[in-house]
Amino acid sequence: MIVYKDWNFADTKYFREKTEKKQITIHHTVSGVGVDGDVAWWQQGTGRIATSYIIDREGRVHRCFSDDFWAWHLGCTAAHFAAAGVPYKKLDPGNIGIELDSWGALAEHSDGKFYPVTYAAGKAVPNLKCKPVQYIYEYCPTQKFRTIQYFEQYTTAQLAALRELLKYLQSKHKIPANYSSDIWSVCRRALQGQAGIYSHVSFRPDKSDCHPQIELVNLLKTL
Ligand SMILES: [Zn+2]
């Protein structure tokens, strides 16, 4: 596994405490091309919120801090556990976070182009301050994914790098590749802390990262 850039976060931006890792969670950043802004945002914060890795759209792996250590990235509250009928558990110390650089949810504008989503009076609308997004992944209009029909597509290079990274982390931390489609909804085994690879949506009903693009699902099935 090749790290393109080691960002070497300051010790105050994550917990420099070695913990046993049982879970891996895949997110997407909800931001435009490039990881500098994501990294700067986390480095400015005081909450020690970050993921160990970000994979950019060229498939380059950025490491914010070693996967031996940890930071907050799930944002699970007692209410998330209560809603799923699972006793509260502090999961982040045992959970390695990986971000895919991606806008995530998109909305179609009347010009026929797709833009990142912003919310106006609780309604998802295209954010015209952003540039239109080129690579669109469309869900079936009658099913959608978490009420969203269009997402930015994860790139082939990004998913190839994710595969390498997951293989590396699985081997290093002895995390099983027991794919099941339950990870695309709030998933009791995720909240119970069972070992495996999950999406942020496995933990929280209010998230839409990462989304089940078919190439990603196939990747997870064949680890
Ligand atoms: Zn997330």
mmCIF file of C-alpha atoms and ligand atoms in Angstrom:
data_model
loop_
_atom_site.group_PDB
_atom_site.id
_atom_site.type_symbol
_atom_site.label_atom_id
_atom_site.label_comp_id
_atom_site.label_asym_id
_atom_site.label_seq_id
_atom_site.Cartn_x
_atom_site.Cartn_y
_atom_site.Cartn_z
ATOM 1 C CA MET A 1 0.000 0.000 0.000
ATOM 2 C CA ILE A 2 1.550 3.260 -1.151
ATOM 3 C CA VAL A 3 0.904 6.475 0.754
ATOM 4 C CA TYR A 4 1.107 9.440 -1.611
ATOM 5 C CA LYS A 5 1.249 12.033 1.147
ATOM 6 C CA ASP A 6 1.647 11.798 4.896
ATOM 7 C CA TRP A 7 -0.043 14.834 6.437
ATOM 8 C CA ASN A 8 1.334 14.082 9.885
ATOM 9 C CA PHE A 9 -1.431 15.671 11.885
ATOM 10 C CA ALA A 10 -0.376 17.314 15.134
ATOM 11 C CA ASP A 11 -0.899 15.136 18.217
ATOM 12 C CA THR A 12 -3.682 17.490 19.327
ATOM 13 C CA LYS A 13 -5.783 16.659 16.220
ATOM 14 C CA TYR A 14 -6.272 12.946 16.966
ATOM 15 C CA PHE A 15 -5.757 10.588 19.891
ATOM 16 C CA ARG A 16 -2.223 9.263 19.877
ATOM 17 C CA GLU A 17 -3.363 6.182 21.757
ATOM 18 C CA LYS A 18 -2.913 2.690 20.307
ATOM 19 C CA THR A 19 -6.221 0.858 20.238
ATOM 20 C CA GLU A 20 -7.353 -2.497 18.935
ATOM 21 C CA LYS A 21 -9.079 -2.020 15.570
ATOM 22 C CA LYS A 22 -12.093 -4.166 14.701
ATOM 23 C CA GLN A 23 -13.967 -2.063 12.175
ATOM 24 C CA ILE A 24 -13.311 0.027 9.075
ATOM 25 C CA THR A 25 -15.780 2.684 7.934
ATOM 26 C CA ILE A 26 -15.896 4.200 4.454
ATOM 27 C CA HIS A 27 -17.099 7.780 4.085
ATOM 28 C CA HIS A 28 -17.094 10.390 1.356
ATOM 29 C CA THR A 29 -15.987 13.938 2.013
ATOM 30 C CA VAL A 30 -18.893 15.961 0.502
ATOM 31 C CA SER A 31 -16.400 18.326 -1.106
ATOM 32 C CA GLY A 32 -14.884 19.181 -4.461
ATOM 33 C CA VAL A 33 -11.756 17.756 -6.080
ATOM 34 C CA GLY A 34 -8.681 17.803 -3.831
ATOM 35 C CA VAL A 35 -8.098 16.981 -0.181
ATOM 36 C CA ASP A 36 -6.342 20.178 0.986
ATOM 37 C CA GLY A 37 -9.603 21.771 2.110
ATOM 38 C CA ASP A 38 -10.714 18.668 3.996
ATOM 39 C CA VAL A 39 -7.365 18.416 5.754
ATOM 40 C CA ALA A 40 -7.321 22.147 6.591
ATOM 41 C CA TRP A 41 -10.839 21.913 8.043
ATOM 42 C CA TRP A 42 -9.865 19.070 10.370
ATOM 43 C CA GLN A 43 -6.604 20.726 11.343
ATOM 44 C CA GLN A 44 -8.445 23.925 12.302
ATOM 45 C CA GLY A 45 -10.905 22.052 14.510
ATOM 46 C CA THR A 46 -10.422 21.370 18.196
ATOM 47 C CA GLY A 47 -12.646 18.301 18.356
ATOM 48 C CA ARG A 48 -10.090 15.713 17.151
ATOM 49 C CA ILE A 49 -12.371 14.809 14.261
ATOM 50 C CA ALA A 50 -10.680 13.185 11.258
ATOM 51 C CA THR A 51 -10.171 9.914 9.431
ATOM 52 C CA SER A 52 -6.825 8.175 9.095
ATOM 53 C CA TYR A 53 -7.042 8.163 5.299
ATOM 54 C CA ILE A 54 -8.467 10.164 2.413
ATOM 55 C CA ILE A 55 -8.342 8.793 -1.132
ATOM 56 C CA ASP A 56 -8.369 11.528 -3.770
ATOM 57 C CA ARG A 57 -10.015 11.230 -7.160
ATOM 58 C CA GLU A 58 -6.721 10.266 -8.792
ATOM 59 C CA GLY A 59 -6.554 7.275 -6.451
ATOM 60 C CA ARG A 60 -3.781 8.701 -4.288
ATOM 61 C CA VAL A 61 -3.824 7.749 -0.628
ATOM 62 C CA HIS A 62 -3.378 10.568 1.883
ATOM 63 C CA ARG A 63 -2.657 9.612 5.480
ATOM 64 C CA CYS A 64 -3.661 12.086 8.165
ATOM 65 C CA PHE A 65 -2.414 9.962 11.087
ATOM 66 C CA SER A 66 -1.424 6.332 11.634
ATOM 67 C CA ASP A 67 -4.226 3.741 11.705
ATOM 68 C CA ASP A 68 -2.790 2.489 15.004
ATOM 69 C CA PHE A 69 -4.305 5.600 16.598
ATOM 70 C CA TRP A 70 -7.782 7.088 16.349
ATOM 71 C CA ALA A 71 -10.014 10.166 16.061
ATOM 72 C CA TRP A 72 -13.766 10.818 16.095
ATOM 73 C CA HIS A 73 -15.423 10.241 12.738
ATOM 74 C CA LEU A 74 -18.680 8.359 13.300
ATOM 75 C CA GLY A 75 -20.579 11.005 15.272
ATOM 76 C CA CYS A 76 -22.842 8.393 16.863
ATOM 77 C CA THR A 77 -24.918 9.653 19.773
ATOM 78 C CA ALA A 78 -26.803 7.713 22.441
ATOM 79 C CA ALA A 79 -29.944 8.345 20.347
ATOM 80 C CA HIS A 80 -28.507 6.448 17.360
ATOM 81 C CA PHE A 81 -27.948 3.399 19.557
ATOM 82 C CA ALA A 82 -31.308 3.722 21.319
ATOM 83 C CA ALA A 83 -33.151 3.916 17.960
ATOM 84 C CA ALA A 84 -31.521 0.660 16.890
ATOM 85 C CA GLY A 85 -32.113 -0.988 20.275
ATOM 86 C CA VAL A 86 -28.390 -1.481 20.849
ATOM 87 C CA PRO A 87 -26.596 -0.511 24.084
ATOM 88 C CA TYR A 88 -24.340 2.525 23.702
ATOM 89 C CA LYS A 89 -20.729 1.793 22.901
ATOM 90 C CA LYS A 90 -17.796 4.101 22.137
ATOM 91 C CA LEU A 91 -16.916 2.756 18.693
ATOM 92 C CA ASP A 92 -14.499 5.302 17.230
ATOM 93 C CA PRO A 93 -11.358 4.092 19.056
ATOM 94 C CA GLY A 94 -11.707 0.682 17.390
ATOM 95 C CA ASN A 95 -12.831 1.980 14.004
ATOM 96 C CA ILE A 96 -10.540 3.105 11.168
ATOM 97 C CA GLY A 97 -12.034 5.822 8.952
ATOM 98 C CA ILE A 98 -11.403 6.177 5.226
ATOM 99 C CA GLU A 99 -12.777 9.080 3.196
ATOM 100 C CA LEU A 100 -13.315 8.981 -0.560
ATOM 101 C CA ASP A 101 -12.988 12.465 -2.013
ATOM 102 C CA SER A 102 -16.423 13.064 -3.523
ATOM 103 C CA TRP A 103 -19.311 15.508 -3.584
ATOM 104 C CA GLY A 104 -21.823 12.817 -2.735
ATOM 105 C CA ALA A 105 -25.430 13.891 -3.290
ATOM 106 C CA LEU A 106 -26.194 15.903 -6.430
ATOM 107 C CA ALA A 107 -29.281 17.640 -7.763
ATOM 108 C CA GLU A 108 -30.258 18.347 -11.344
ATOM 109 C CA HIS A 109 -30.709 21.972 -12.382
ATOM 110 C CA SER A 110 -33.003 23.273 -15.133
ATOM 111 C CA ASP A 111 -29.883 23.635 -17.350
ATOM 112 C CA GLY A 112 -29.720 19.802 -17.371
ATOM 113 C CA LYS A 113 -26.478 19.799 -15.360
ATOM 114 C CA PHE A 114 -25.858 18.270 -11.963
ATOM 115 C CA TYR A 115 -24.621 20.258 -8.985
ATOM 116 C CA PRO A 116 -23.758 19.443 -5.375
ATOM 117 C CA VAL A 117 -26.771 19.666 -3.148
ATOM 118 C CA THR A 118 -27.557 22.486 -0.792
ATOM 119 C CA TYR A 119 -30.671 22.800 1.350
ATOM 120 C CA ALA A 120 -33.285 25.528 1.069
ATOM 121 C CA ALA A 121 -36.189 25.316 3.515
ATOM 122 C CA GLY A 122 -35.315 21.679 4.147
ATOM 123 C CA LYS A 123 -35.429 20.836 0.434
ATOM 124 C CA ALA A 124 -32.408 19.569 -1.519
ATOM 125 C CA VAL A 125 -31.612 21.982 -4.368
ATOM 126 C CA PRO A 126 -28.623 22.370 -6.706
ATOM 127 C CA ASN A 127 -25.883 24.597 -5.272
ATOM 128 C CA LEU A 128 -25.182 26.910 -8.202
ATOM 129 C CA LYS A 129 -22.152 28.400 -6.433
ATOM 130 C CA CYS A 130 -20.372 25.141 -7.284
ATOM 131 C CA LYS A 131 -19.250 23.961 -10.696
ATOM 132 C CA PRO A 132 -21.400 21.291 -12.302
ATOM 133 C CA VAL A 133 -20.240 17.756 -11.579
ATOM 134 C CA GLN A 134 -19.205 15.582 -14.495
ATOM 135 C CA TYR A 135 -19.384 11.977 -13.302
ATOM 136 C CA ILE A 136 -22.914 11.138 -12.269
ATOM 137 C CA TYR A 137 -24.144 7.934 -10.686
ATOM 138 C CA GLU A 138 -27.882 7.506 -10.919
ATOM 139 C CA TYR A 139 -30.118 5.382 -8.717
ATOM 140 C CA CYS A 140 -33.458 4.038 -9.820
ATOM 141 C CA PRO A 141 -35.972 6.906 -9.373
ATOM 142 C CA THR A 142 -38.438 4.687 -7.537
ATOM 143 C CA GLN A 143 -35.849 3.400 -5.074
ATOM 144 C CA LYS A 144 -33.057 6.012 -4.798
ATOM 145 C CA PHE A 145 -30.506 5.728 -1.995
ATOM 146 C CA ARG A 146 -31.493 7.466 1.229
ATOM 147 C CA THR A 147 -33.954 9.566 -0.800
ATOM 148 C CA ILE A 148 -31.197 10.721 -3.187
ATOM 149 C CA GLN A 149 -31.259 9.838 -6.874
ATOM 150 C CA TYR A 150 -27.909 11.256 -8.061
ATOM 151 C CA PHE A 151 -24.435 11.044 -6.578
ATOM 152 C CA GLU A 152 -20.979 11.863 -7.803
ATOM 153 C CA GLN A 153 -19.445 8.627 -9.035
ATOM 154 C CA TYR A 154 -16.372 7.260 -7.246
ATOM 155 C CA THR A 155 -13.550 6.932 -9.796
ATOM 156 C CA THR A 156 -11.977 3.677 -10.962
ATOM 157 C CA ALA A 157 -8.588 4.833 -9.625
ATOM 158 C CA GLN A 158 -10.146 5.723 -6.283
ATOM 159 C CA LEU A 159 -11.789 2.324 -5.899
ATOM 160 C CA ALA A 160 -8.600 0.493 -6.949
ATOM 161 C CA ALA A 161 -6.708 2.383 -4.239
ATOM 162 C CA LEU A 162 -9.482 1.684 -1.730
ATOM 163 C CA ARG A 163 -9.181 -2.021 -2.464
ATOM 164 C CA GLU A 164 -5.425 -1.956 -1.787
ATOM 165 C CA LEU A 165 -5.901 0.040 1.384
ATOM 166 C CA LEU A 166 -8.662 -2.242 2.695
ATOM 167 C CA LYS A 167 -6.536 -5.326 1.986
ATOM 168 C CA TYR A 168 -3.612 -3.758 3.827
ATOM 169 C CA LEU A 169 -5.720 -2.782 6.848
ATOM 170 C CA GLN A 170 -7.527 -6.128 6.967
ATOM 171 C CA SER A 171 -4.269 -7.990 7.030
ATOM 172 C CA LYS A 172 -2.603 -5.672 9.542
ATOM 173 C CA HIS A 173 -5.519 -5.535 12.005
ATOM 174 C CA LYS A 174 -7.085 -8.970 11.278
ATOM 175 C CA ILE A 175 -10.418 -7.506 10.200
ATOM 176 C CA PRO A 176 -12.700 -9.956 8.354
ATOM 177 C CA ALA A 177 -14.165 -9.283 4.910
ATOM 178 C CA ASN A 178 -17.621 -10.576 5.681
ATOM 179 C CA TYR A 179 -19.622 -8.486 3.215
ATOM 180 C CA SER A 180 -23.356 -8.375 3.660
ATOM 181 C CA SER A 181 -25.779 -5.928 2.071
ATOM 182 C CA ASP A 182 -27.044 -4.938 5.540
ATOM 183 C CA ILE A 183 -24.255 -2.337 5.705
ATOM 184 C CA TRP A 184 -26.291 -0.027 3.418
ATOM 185 C CA SER A 185 -28.876 0.536 6.147
ATOM 186 C CA VAL A 186 -28.472 1.173 9.843
ATOM 187 C CA CYS A 187 -26.963 -2.097 10.886
ATOM 188 C CA ARG A 188 -27.138 -3.579 14.367
ATOM 189 C CA ARG A 189 -23.886 -5.513 14.015
ATOM 190 C CA ALA A 190 -22.097 -2.260 13.126
ATOM 191 C CA LEU A 191 -23.461 -0.520 16.223
ATOM 192 C CA GLN A 192 -22.721 -3.578 18.359
ATOM 193 C CA GLY A 193 -19.073 -3.192 17.372
ATOM 194 C CA GLN A 194 -18.833 -6.430 15.402
ATOM 195 C CA ALA A 195 -15.704 -6.714 13.306
ATOM 196 C CA GLY A 196 -15.996 -5.854 9.622
ATOM 197 C CA ILE A 197 -16.067 -3.200 6.933
ATOM 198 C CA TYR A 198 -18.922 -0.705 6.968
ATOM 199 C CA SER A 199 -20.251 2.481 5.388
ATOM 200 C CA HIS A 200 -21.036 5.545 7.507
ATOM 201 C CA VAL A 201 -24.690 4.832 6.652
ATOM 202 C CA SER A 202 -24.390 1.552 8.606
ATOM 203 C CA PHE A 203 -24.227 3.614 11.806
ATOM 204 C CA ARG A 204 -26.519 6.574 11.159
ATOM 205 C CA PRO A 205 -29.858 7.082 9.373
ATOM 206 C CA ASP A 206 -29.067 10.768 8.656
ATOM 207 C CA LYS A 207 -25.987 10.090 6.494
ATOM 208 C CA SER A 208 -25.689 9.246 2.800
ATOM 209 C CA ASP A 209 -21.981 8.310 2.724
ATOM 210 C CA CYS A 210 -20.765 6.229 1.259
ATOM 211 C CA HIS A 211 -23.287 5.131 -1.383
ATOM 212 C CA PRO A 212 -23.565 1.624 -2.883
ATOM 213 C CA GLN A 213 -22.130 2.285 -6.329
ATOM 214 C CA ILE A 214 -22.099 -1.128 -8.012
ATOM 215 C CA GLU A 215 -18.304 -1.138 -8.486
ATOM 216 C CA LEU A 216 -17.861 -0.457 -4.763
ATOM 217 C CA VAL A 217 -20.280 -3.243 -3.822
ATOM 218 C CA ASN A 218 -18.427 -5.676 -6.114
ATOM 219 C CA LEU A 219 -15.129 -4.606 -4.599
ATOM 220 C CA LEU A 220 -16.405 -5.277 -1.065
ATOM 221 C CA LYS A 221 -17.824 -8.657 -2.118
ATOM 222 C CA THR A 222 -14.486 -9.839 -3.481
ATOM 223 C CA LEU A 223 -12.053 -8.764 -0.763
HETATM 224 ZN ZN ZN B 1 -19.182 10.180 6.874
#
